[in-house]
PDB file of C-alpha atoms and ligand atoms in Angstrom:
ATOM      1  CA  MET T   1     119.441 146.206 102.320  1.00  0.00           C
ATOM      2  CA  VAL T   2     121.810 144.538  99.920  1.00  0.00           C
ATOM      3  CA  HIS T   3     121.361 145.092  96.302  1.00  0.00           C
ATOM      4  CA  LYS T   4     122.333 142.883  93.430  1.00  0.00           C
ATOM      5  CA  THR T   5     123.897 144.857  90.534  1.00  0.00           C
ATOM      6  CA  GLU T   6     123.897 143.355  87.127  1.00  0.00           C
ATOM      7  CA  ALA T   7     127.473 143.383  86.146  1.00  0.00           C
ATOM      8  CA  LEU T   8     127.561 143.979  82.488  1.00  0.00           C
ATOM      9  CA  PHE T   9     131.535 143.985  82.240  1.00  0.00           C
ATOM     10  CA  ARG T  10     131.314 140.145  83.011  1.00  0.00           C
ATOM     11  CA  ASP T  11     129.649 139.323  79.545  1.00  0.00           C
ATOM     12  CA  ASP T  12     131.443 142.271  77.607  1.00  0.00           C
ATOM     13  CA  ALA T  13     134.572 143.818  78.929  1.00  0.00           C
ATOM     14  CA  TYR T  14     134.560 146.136  75.982  1.00  0.00           C
ATOM     15  CA  LEU T  15     131.316 148.016  76.911  1.00  0.00           C
ATOM     16  CA  THR T  16     132.357 151.774  77.334  1.00  0.00           C
ATOM     17  CA  ALA T  17     128.913 153.275  77.845  1.00  0.00           C
ATOM     18  CA  ALA T  18     125.474 152.262  78.982  1.00  0.00           C
ATOM     19  CA  GLU T  19     122.269 153.380  80.682  1.00  0.00           C
ATOM     20  CA  ALA T  20     121.194 152.486  84.312  1.00  0.00           C
ATOM     21  CA  THR T  21     118.734 153.338  86.935  1.00  0.00           C
ATOM     22  CA  VAL T  22     119.714 154.681  90.345  1.00  0.00           C
ATOM     23  CA  VAL T  23     118.559 152.036  92.829  1.00  0.00           C
ATOM     24  CA  ALA T  24     120.136 153.424  96.230  1.00  0.00           C
ATOM     25  CA  ILE T  25     122.506 155.902  97.769  1.00  0.00           C
ATOM     26  CA  ASN T  26     124.300 154.470 100.672  1.00  0.00           C
ATOM     27  CA  GLU T  27     125.024 156.239 103.999  1.00  0.00           C
ATOM     28  CA  ARG T  28     128.391 157.283 102.705  1.00  0.00           C
ATOM     29  CA  GLY T  29     127.031 158.740  99.379  1.00  0.00           C
ATOM     30  CA  GLY T  30     127.982 155.727  97.307  1.00  0.00           C
ATOM     31  CA  ILE T  31     125.660 155.233  94.241  1.00  0.00           C
ATOM     32  CA  ILE T  32     124.104 151.796  93.482  1.00  0.00           C
ATOM     33  CA  LEU T  33     122.550 151.080  90.153  1.00  0.00           C
ATOM     34  CA  ASP T  34     120.553 148.356  88.834  1.00  0.00           C
ATOM     35  CA  ARG T  35     123.373 147.501  86.272  1.00  0.00           C
ATOM     36  CA  THR T  36     126.827 148.834  85.534  1.00  0.00           C
ATOM     37  CA  ILE T  37     129.827 148.719  83.241  1.00  0.00           C
ATOM     38  CA  PHE T  38     132.127 149.884  86.083  1.00  0.00           C
ATOM     39  CA  TYR T  39     134.336 146.990  87.429  1.00  0.00           C
ATOM     40  CA  ALA T  40     134.654 147.025  91.128  1.00  0.00           C
ATOM     41  CA  THR T  41     137.831 146.426  92.751  1.00  0.00           C
ATOM     42  CA  SER T  42     138.602 142.827  93.461  1.00  0.00           C
ATOM     43  CA  GLY T  43     141.039 140.053  92.568  1.00  0.00           C
ATOM     44  CA  GLY T  44     144.009 142.584  92.383  1.00  0.00           C
ATOM     45  CA  GLN T  45     142.253 144.583  89.648  1.00  0.00           C
ATOM     46  CA  PRO T  46     141.439 148.161  90.744  1.00  0.00           C
ATOM     47  CA  GLY T  47     137.898 149.444  90.051  1.00  0.00           C
ATOM     48  CA  ASP T  48     136.948 151.761  87.356  1.00  0.00           C
ATOM     49  CA  THR T  49     136.651 155.580  87.197  1.00  0.00           C
ATOM     50  CA  GLY T  50     134.429 157.484  84.929  1.00  0.00           C
ATOM     51  CA  THR T  51     131.195 159.565  85.018  1.00  0.00           C
ATOM     52  CA  LEU T  52     127.399 159.226  85.597  1.00  0.00           C
ATOM     53  CA  GLU T  53     125.470 161.664  83.474  1.00  0.00           C
ATOM     54  CA  ARG T  54     122.045 163.019  84.608  1.00  0.00           C
ATOM     55  CA  ALA T  55     119.067 163.891  82.261  1.00  0.00           C
ATOM     56  CA  ASP T  56     119.932 167.516  82.596  1.00  0.00           C
ATOM     57  CA  GLY T  57     123.327 166.885  81.382  1.00  0.00           C
ATOM     58  CA  SER T  58     125.145 167.405  84.538  1.00  0.00           C
ATOM     59  CA  ARG T  59     127.908 164.889  85.283  1.00  0.00           C
ATOM     60  CA  ILE T  60     128.945 163.129  88.534  1.00  0.00           C
ATOM     61  CA  ALA T  61     132.524 162.106  88.530  1.00  0.00           C
ATOM     62  CA  ILE T  62     133.197 158.578  89.844  1.00  0.00           C
ATOM     63  CA  ALA T  63     136.439 158.348  91.613  1.00  0.00           C
ATOM     64  CA  ALA T  64     136.398 154.540  92.552  1.00  0.00           C
ATOM     65  CA  THR T  65     134.289 151.514  92.416  1.00  0.00           C
ATOM     66  CA  ILE T  66     133.860 148.905  94.985  1.00  0.00           C
ATOM     67  CA  THR T  67     131.883 145.997  96.194  1.00  0.00           C
ATOM     68  CA  GLY T  68     129.457 146.386  99.091  1.00  0.00           C
ATOM     69  CA  GLU T  69     128.315 143.879 101.589  1.00  0.00           C
ATOM     70  CA  THR T  70     128.386 141.166  99.030  1.00  0.00           C
ATOM     71  CA  LYS T  71     130.309 140.852  95.693  1.00  0.00           C
ATOM     72  CA  ASP T  72     127.148 141.307  93.860  1.00  0.00           C
ATOM     73  CA  GLU T  73     126.467 144.844  95.139  1.00  0.00           C
ATOM     74  CA  ILE T  74     128.642 147.350  93.121  1.00  0.00           C
ATOM     75  CA  ILE T  75     129.100 150.878  94.633  1.00  0.00           C
ATOM     76  CA  HIS T  76     130.110 153.827  92.495  1.00  0.00           C
ATOM     77  CA  VAL T  77     132.089 156.285  94.805  1.00  0.00           C
ATOM     78  CA  PRO T  78     131.724 159.873  93.694  1.00  0.00           C
ATOM     79  CA  ALA T  79     134.628 162.320  93.827  1.00  0.00           C
ATOM     80  CA  PRO T  80     134.244 165.054  96.457  1.00  0.00           C
ATOM     81  CA  GLU T  81     131.438 167.636  96.086  1.00  0.00           C
ATOM     82  CA  GLN T  82     129.534 165.900  93.192  1.00  0.00           C
ATOM     83  CA  PRO T  83     125.824 166.373  92.625  1.00  0.00           C
ATOM     84  CA  VAL T  84     123.694 163.579  94.225  1.00  0.00           C
ATOM     85  CA  PRO T  85     121.419 161.648  91.694  1.00  0.00           C
ATOM     86  CA  GLU T  86     117.783 160.896  92.535  1.00  0.00           C
ATOM     87  CA  ILE T  87     116.737 157.323  93.181  1.00  0.00           C
ATOM     88  CA  GLY T  88     114.681 155.941  90.334  1.00  0.00           C
ATOM     89  CA  LYS T  89     116.277 158.309  87.776  1.00  0.00           C
ATOM     90  CA  ARG T  90     118.098 157.121  84.598  1.00  0.00           C
ATOM     91  CA  VAL T  91     121.759 158.042  84.271  1.00  0.00           C
ATOM     92  CA  LYS T  92     124.291 157.588  81.455  1.00  0.00           C
ATOM     93  CA  LEU T  93     127.358 155.627  82.368  1.00  0.00           C
ATOM     94  CA  ALA T  94     130.693 156.245  80.748  1.00  0.00           C
ATOM     95  CA  ILE T  95     133.977 154.599  82.040  1.00  0.00           C
ATOM     96  CA  ASP T  96     137.498 155.928  81.726  1.00  0.00           C
ATOM     97  CA  TRP T  97     138.180 153.631  78.921  1.00  0.00           C
ATOM     98  CA  GLU T  98     141.802 154.520  78.286  1.00  0.00           C
ATOM     99  CA  ARG T  99     142.656 153.416  81.853  1.00  0.00           C
ATOM    100  CA  ARG T 100     140.388 150.393  81.795  1.00  0.00           C
ATOM    101  CA  HIS T 101     142.070 149.117  78.517  1.00  0.00           C
ATOM    102  CA  LEU T 102     145.448 149.474  80.056  1.00  0.00           C
ATOM    103  CA  LEU T 103     144.149 147.391  83.104  1.00  0.00           C
ATOM    104  CA  MET T 104     142.830 144.864  80.743  1.00  0.00           C
ATOM    105  CA  ARG T 105     145.968 144.392  78.944  1.00  0.00           C
ATOM    106  CA  MET T 106     147.887 144.203  82.175  1.00  0.00           C
ATOM    107  CA  HIS T 107     145.443 141.828  83.632  1.00  0.00           C
ATOM    108  CA  ALA T 108     145.936 139.438  80.685  1.00  0.00           C
ATOM    109  CA  ALA T 109     149.653 139.887  80.954  1.00  0.00           C
ATOM    110  CA  CYS T 110     149.533 138.611  84.400  1.00  0.00           C
ATOM    111  CA  HIS T 111     147.787 135.417  83.249  1.00  0.00           C
ATOM    112  CA  LEU T 112     150.534 134.954  80.650  1.00  0.00           C
ATOM    113  CA  LEU T 113     153.220 135.189  83.380  1.00  0.00           C
ATOM    114  CA  THR T 114     151.525 132.390  85.232  1.00  0.00           C
ATOM    115  CA  VAL T 115     151.922 130.200  82.117  1.00  0.00           C
ATOM    116  CA  VAL T 116     155.509 131.165  81.800  1.00  0.00           C
ATOM    117  CA  CYS T 117     156.324 130.815  85.529  1.00  0.00           C
ATOM    118  CA  PRO T 118     154.048 127.875  86.545  1.00  0.00           C
ATOM    119  CA  PHE T 119     154.315 128.249  90.340  1.00  0.00           C
ATOM    120  CA  PRO T 120     151.677 128.612  93.017  1.00  0.00           C
ATOM    121  CA  ILE T 121     150.516 132.450  93.073  1.00  0.00           C
ATOM    122  CA  THR T 122     150.555 134.052  96.462  1.00  0.00           C
ATOM    123  CA  GLY T 123     149.401 137.548  95.437  1.00  0.00           C
ATOM    124  CA  ALA T 124     148.916 139.941  92.505  1.00  0.00           C
ATOM    125  CA  ALA T 125     148.054 143.579  91.894  1.00  0.00           C
ATOM    126  CA  VAL T 126     147.284 145.148  88.408  1.00  0.00           C
ATOM    127  CA  SER T 127     147.834 148.672  87.625  1.00  0.00           C
ATOM    128  CA  GLU T 128     147.960 151.063  84.617  1.00  0.00           C
ATOM    129  CA  ASP T 129     151.713 151.079  84.323  1.00  0.00           C
ATOM    130  CA  ASP T 130     153.237 148.415  86.568  1.00  0.00           C
ATOM    131  CA  SER T 131     151.663 144.945  87.756  1.00  0.00           C
ATOM    132  CA  ARG T 132     153.079 142.412  90.107  1.00  0.00           C
ATOM    133  CA  VAL T 133     152.461 138.789  90.495  1.00  0.00           C
ATOM    134  CA  ASP T 134     154.034 137.018  93.584  1.00  0.00           C
ATOM    135  CA  PHE T 135     154.910 133.328  93.286  1.00  0.00           C
ATOM    136  CA  ASP T 136     155.758 130.658  95.792  1.00  0.00           C
ATOM    137  CA  ALA T 137     158.952 129.670  93.987  1.00  0.00           C
ATOM    138  CA  PRO T 138     162.502 128.723  94.732  1.00  0.00           C
ATOM    139  CA  ASP T 139     165.282 130.482  93.035  1.00  0.00           C
ATOM    140  CA  ALA T 140     165.072 128.552  89.762  1.00  0.00           C
ATOM    141  CA  GLY T 141     167.489 130.953  88.029  1.00  0.00           C
ATOM    142  CA  PHE T 142     165.093 133.083  86.012  1.00  0.00           C
ATOM    143  CA  THR T 143     166.056 136.072  84.376  1.00  0.00           C
ATOM    144  CA  LYS T 144     164.120 139.026  83.363  1.00  0.00           C
ATOM    145  CA  GLU T 145     165.225 138.403  79.731  1.00  0.00           C
ATOM    146  CA  ASP T 146     164.042 134.775  79.728  1.00  0.00           C
ATOM    147  CA  VAL T 147     160.733 135.550  81.117  1.00  0.00           C
ATOM    148  CA  THR T 148     160.247 138.465  78.846  1.00  0.00           C
ATOM    149  CA  ALA T 149     160.925 136.274  75.819  1.00  0.00           C
ATOM    150  CA  GLY T 150     158.475 133.720  77.148  1.00  0.00           C
ATOM    151  CA  LEU T 151     155.751 136.314  77.565  1.00  0.00           C
ATOM    152  CA  MET T 152     156.390 138.001  74.098  1.00  0.00           C
ATOM    153  CA  LYS T 153     156.169 134.575  72.383  1.00  0.00           C
ATOM    154  CA  LEU T 154     152.644 134.319  73.827  1.00  0.00           C
ATOM    155  CA  VAL T 155     151.771 137.825  72.827  1.00  0.00           C
ATOM    156  CA  ARG T 156     153.072 137.519  69.267  1.00  0.00           C
ATOM    157  CA  ALA T 157     151.035 134.166  68.810  1.00  0.00           C
ATOM    158  CA  ASP T 158     147.938 136.244  69.218  1.00  0.00           C
ATOM    159  CA  HIS T 159     146.004 133.611  71.089  1.00  0.00           C
ATOM    160  CA  PRO T 160     142.369 134.181  71.650  1.00  0.00           C
ATOM    161  CA  ILE T 161     141.206 134.958  75.338  1.00  0.00           C
ATOM    162  CA  PHE T 162     137.640 133.870  76.194  1.00  0.00           C
ATOM    163  CA  ILE T 163     135.273 133.105  79.108  1.00  0.00           C
ATOM    164  CA  ARG T 164     133.891 129.529  79.787  1.00  0.00           C
ATOM    165  CA  LEU T 165     131.644 128.783  82.608  1.00  0.00           C
ATOM    166  CA  ILE T 166     131.946 125.575  84.417  1.00  0.00           C
ATOM    167  CA  THR T 167     130.196 123.876  87.505  1.00  0.00           C
ATOM    168  CA  ASP T 168     131.595 123.483  90.868  1.00  0.00           C
ATOM    169  CA  GLU T 169     131.702 119.813  90.128  1.00  0.00           C
ATOM    170  CA  GLU T 170     133.760 120.493  87.130  1.00  0.00           C
ATOM    171  CA  LEU T 171     136.195 122.451  89.075  1.00  0.00           C
ATOM    172  CA  ALA T 172     136.464 119.777  91.782  1.00  0.00           C
ATOM    173  CA  ALA T 173     137.477 117.261  89.179  1.00  0.00           C
ATOM    174  CA  ASN T 174     140.112 119.519  87.903  1.00  0.00           C
ATOM    175  CA  PRO T 175     141.866 121.004  90.919  1.00  0.00           C
ATOM    176  CA  GLY T 176     144.818 121.987  88.896  1.00  0.00           C
ATOM    177  CA  LEU T 177     142.928 124.849  87.337  1.00  0.00           C
ATOM    178  CA  VAL T 178     143.166 126.867  90.603  1.00  0.00           C
ATOM    179  CA  LYS T 179     146.735 128.383  90.660  1.00  0.00           C
ATOM    180  CA  SER T 180     146.241 130.685  93.429  1.00  0.00           C
ATOM    181  CA  LYS T 181     147.648 129.250  96.878  1.00  0.00           C
ATOM    182  CA  ASN T 182     145.577 131.307  99.209  1.00  0.00           C
ATOM    183  CA  VAL T 183     142.340 132.525  97.242  1.00  0.00           C
ATOM    184  CA  ARG T 184     139.784 129.815  96.168  1.00  0.00           C
ATOM    185  CA  PRO T 185     137.090 130.818  93.588  1.00  0.00           C
ATOM    186  CA  PRO T 186     133.648 131.261  95.341  1.00  0.00           C
ATOM    187  CA  LEU T 187     131.695 127.917  95.157  1.00  0.00           C
ATOM    188  CA  GLY T 188     127.925 127.346  95.565  1.00  0.00           C
ATOM    189  CA  THR T 189     126.892 129.973  93.049  1.00  0.00           C
ATOM    190  CA  GLY T 190     126.366 127.345  90.427  1.00  0.00           C
ATOM    191  CA  LYS T 191     128.853 128.716  87.795  1.00  0.00           C
ATOM    192  CA  ILE T 192     132.487 129.542  87.898  1.00  0.00           C
ATOM    193  CA  ARG T 193     134.053 131.790  85.347  1.00  0.00           C
ATOM    194  CA  LEU T 194     137.168 130.349  83.682  1.00  0.00           C
ATOM    195  CA  VAL T 195     139.377 132.641  81.751  1.00  0.00           C
ATOM    196  CA  CYS T 196     140.870 130.592  78.876  1.00  0.00           C
ATOM    197  CA  ILE T 197     143.788 131.449  76.653  1.00  0.00           C
ATOM    198  CA  GLY T 198     144.459 129.824  73.246  1.00  0.00           C
ATOM    199  CA  ASP T 199     142.206 127.590  71.004  1.00  0.00           C
ATOM    200  CA  ASN T 200     140.163 125.201  73.256  1.00  0.00           C
ATOM    201  CA  ALA T 201     142.041 126.734  76.196  1.00  0.00           C
ATOM    202  CA  SER T 202     145.288 125.004  75.009  1.00  0.00           C
ATOM    203  CA  VAL T 203     147.592 127.765  76.571  1.00  0.00           C
ATOM    204  CA  ASP T 204     145.852 128.283  80.021  1.00  0.00           C
ATOM    205  CA  SER T 205     142.532 128.422  81.822  1.00  0.00           C
ATOM    206  CA  GLN T 206     142.113 129.518  85.359  1.00  0.00           C
ATOM    207  CA  PRO T 207     139.174 130.944  87.488  1.00  0.00           C
ATOM    208  CA  CYS T 208     139.077 134.785  87.375  1.00  0.00           C
ATOM    209  CA  GLY T 209     136.355 137.448  87.747  1.00  0.00           C
ATOM    210  CA  GLY T 210     138.395 140.269  86.215  1.00  0.00           C
ATOM    211  CA  THR T 211     138.389 142.128  82.783  1.00  0.00           C
ATOM    212  CA  HIS T 212     140.835 140.984  80.022  1.00  0.00           C
ATOM    213  CA  VAL T 213     141.599 141.902  76.480  1.00  0.00           C
ATOM    214  CA  LYS T 214     140.152 139.559  73.776  1.00  0.00           C
ATOM    215  CA  SER T 215     143.615 138.171  72.470  1.00  0.00           C
ATOM    216  CA  THR T 216     147.194 138.038  73.617  1.00  0.00           C
ATOM    217  CA  GLY T 217     148.208 140.163  70.731  1.00  0.00           C
ATOM    218  CA  GLU T 218     146.162 143.142  72.036  1.00  0.00           C
ATOM    219  CA  ILE T 219     148.536 143.129  75.112  1.00  0.00           C
ATOM    220  CA  SER T 220     151.166 144.292  72.702  1.00  0.00           C
ATOM    221  CA  GLU T 221     154.825 144.739  73.985  1.00  0.00           C
ATOM    222  CA  ILE T 222     155.561 144.106  77.628  1.00  0.00           C
ATOM    223  CA  HIS T 223     158.544 143.150  79.755  1.00  0.00           C
ATOM    224  CA  ILE T 224     159.805 142.143  83.167  1.00  0.00           C
ATOM    225  CA  GLY T 225     161.000 145.140  84.877  1.00  0.00           C
ATOM    226  CA  LYS T 226     162.143 143.322  88.142  1.00  0.00           C
ATOM    227  CA  ILE T 227     162.347 140.035  89.782  1.00  0.00           C
ATOM    228  CA  GLU T 228     162.330 140.582  93.626  1.00  0.00           C
ATOM    229  CA  LYS T 229     163.028 138.209  96.233  1.00  0.00           C
ATOM    230  CA  LYS T 230     160.455 138.159  98.914  1.00  0.00           C
ATOM    231  CA  GLY T 231     161.397 135.785 101.445  1.00  0.00           C
ATOM    232  CA  ARG T 232     163.075 132.478 100.977  1.00  0.00           C
ATOM    233  CA  GLU T 233     160.507 130.935  98.655  1.00  0.00           C
ATOM    234  CA  ASN T 234     158.874 134.044  97.327  1.00  0.00           C
ATOM    235  CA  ARG T 235     159.504 135.777  94.042  1.00  0.00           C
ATOM    236  CA  ARG T 236     157.774 139.037  93.054  1.00  0.00           C
ATOM    237  CA  PHE T 237     157.654 139.636  89.171  1.00  0.00           C
ATOM    238  CA  ARG T 238     157.050 143.177  87.866  1.00  0.00           C
ATOM    239  CA  ILE T 239     155.404 143.611  84.449  1.00  0.00           C
ATOM    240  CA  ARG T 240     155.728 146.700  82.542  1.00  0.00           C
ATOM    241  CA  PHE T 241     154.605 148.149  79.193  1.00  0.00           C
ATOM    242  CA  GLY T 242     156.804 148.686  76.264  1.00  0.00           C
ATOM    243  CA  PRO T 243     160.256 147.147  75.471  1.00  0.00           C
ATOM    244  CA  MET T 244     162.827 146.097  77.978  1.00  0.00           C
ATOM    245  CA  PRO T 245     165.068 149.234  78.574  1.00  0.00           C
ATOM    246  CA  VAL T 246     168.606 148.719  77.188  1.00  0.00           C
ATOM    247  CA  ALA T 247     170.971 148.538  80.305  1.00  0.00           C
TER     248      ALA T 247
HETATM  249 ZN1   ZN I   1     142.204 137.485  85.174  1.00  0.00          ZN
END
């Protein structure tokens, strides 16, 4: 049976705690709840870690969060040798917020990179200390310094970041919104989630299901650590936190 988990992080990425009911435990011990604040690995963003607390105060450490048979089913994967919660019981959820906030800052930074480098995206991976975006781009003579300056200009402008829901038809009428070369947003669900940057989405908008900070200023200082050549037409950009190290 496939369950549909209410994904609270989609409406509010800043929820750090919530309560939920245990709906099922799958054959591998994965815990399925009726609702969750734990983001499940997808779109290059890793899933959350954290804890589920039972009524008696005992805690279950969650080592990973993944999707099940469908994207709507979210599975909380316990660390080894954790107590197993009972179906139907309430649990208190808490995510590792320090880690998630780093991921939200990094994920938003990846969006800014696609503004500074407007090329088709062939891959991306977000992590707490280093993220990468791969572009289908010829050698256009970018330097780490130029791209970093472009990113920091957007960070300092402190543009708002917000979600707008559009229909499949609106997306079809604006094919330029999709920057990914290989991944298409899921159609047929009625609504597509656009992540918009700037007043009236003046800086950028693109379909994305991940979690992001609410303004570009909250990303704070970042730099391009490396630009790698991956094949003739592919460039891999690595984003890191903090100022660019002095060579
Ligand atoms: Zn995103």
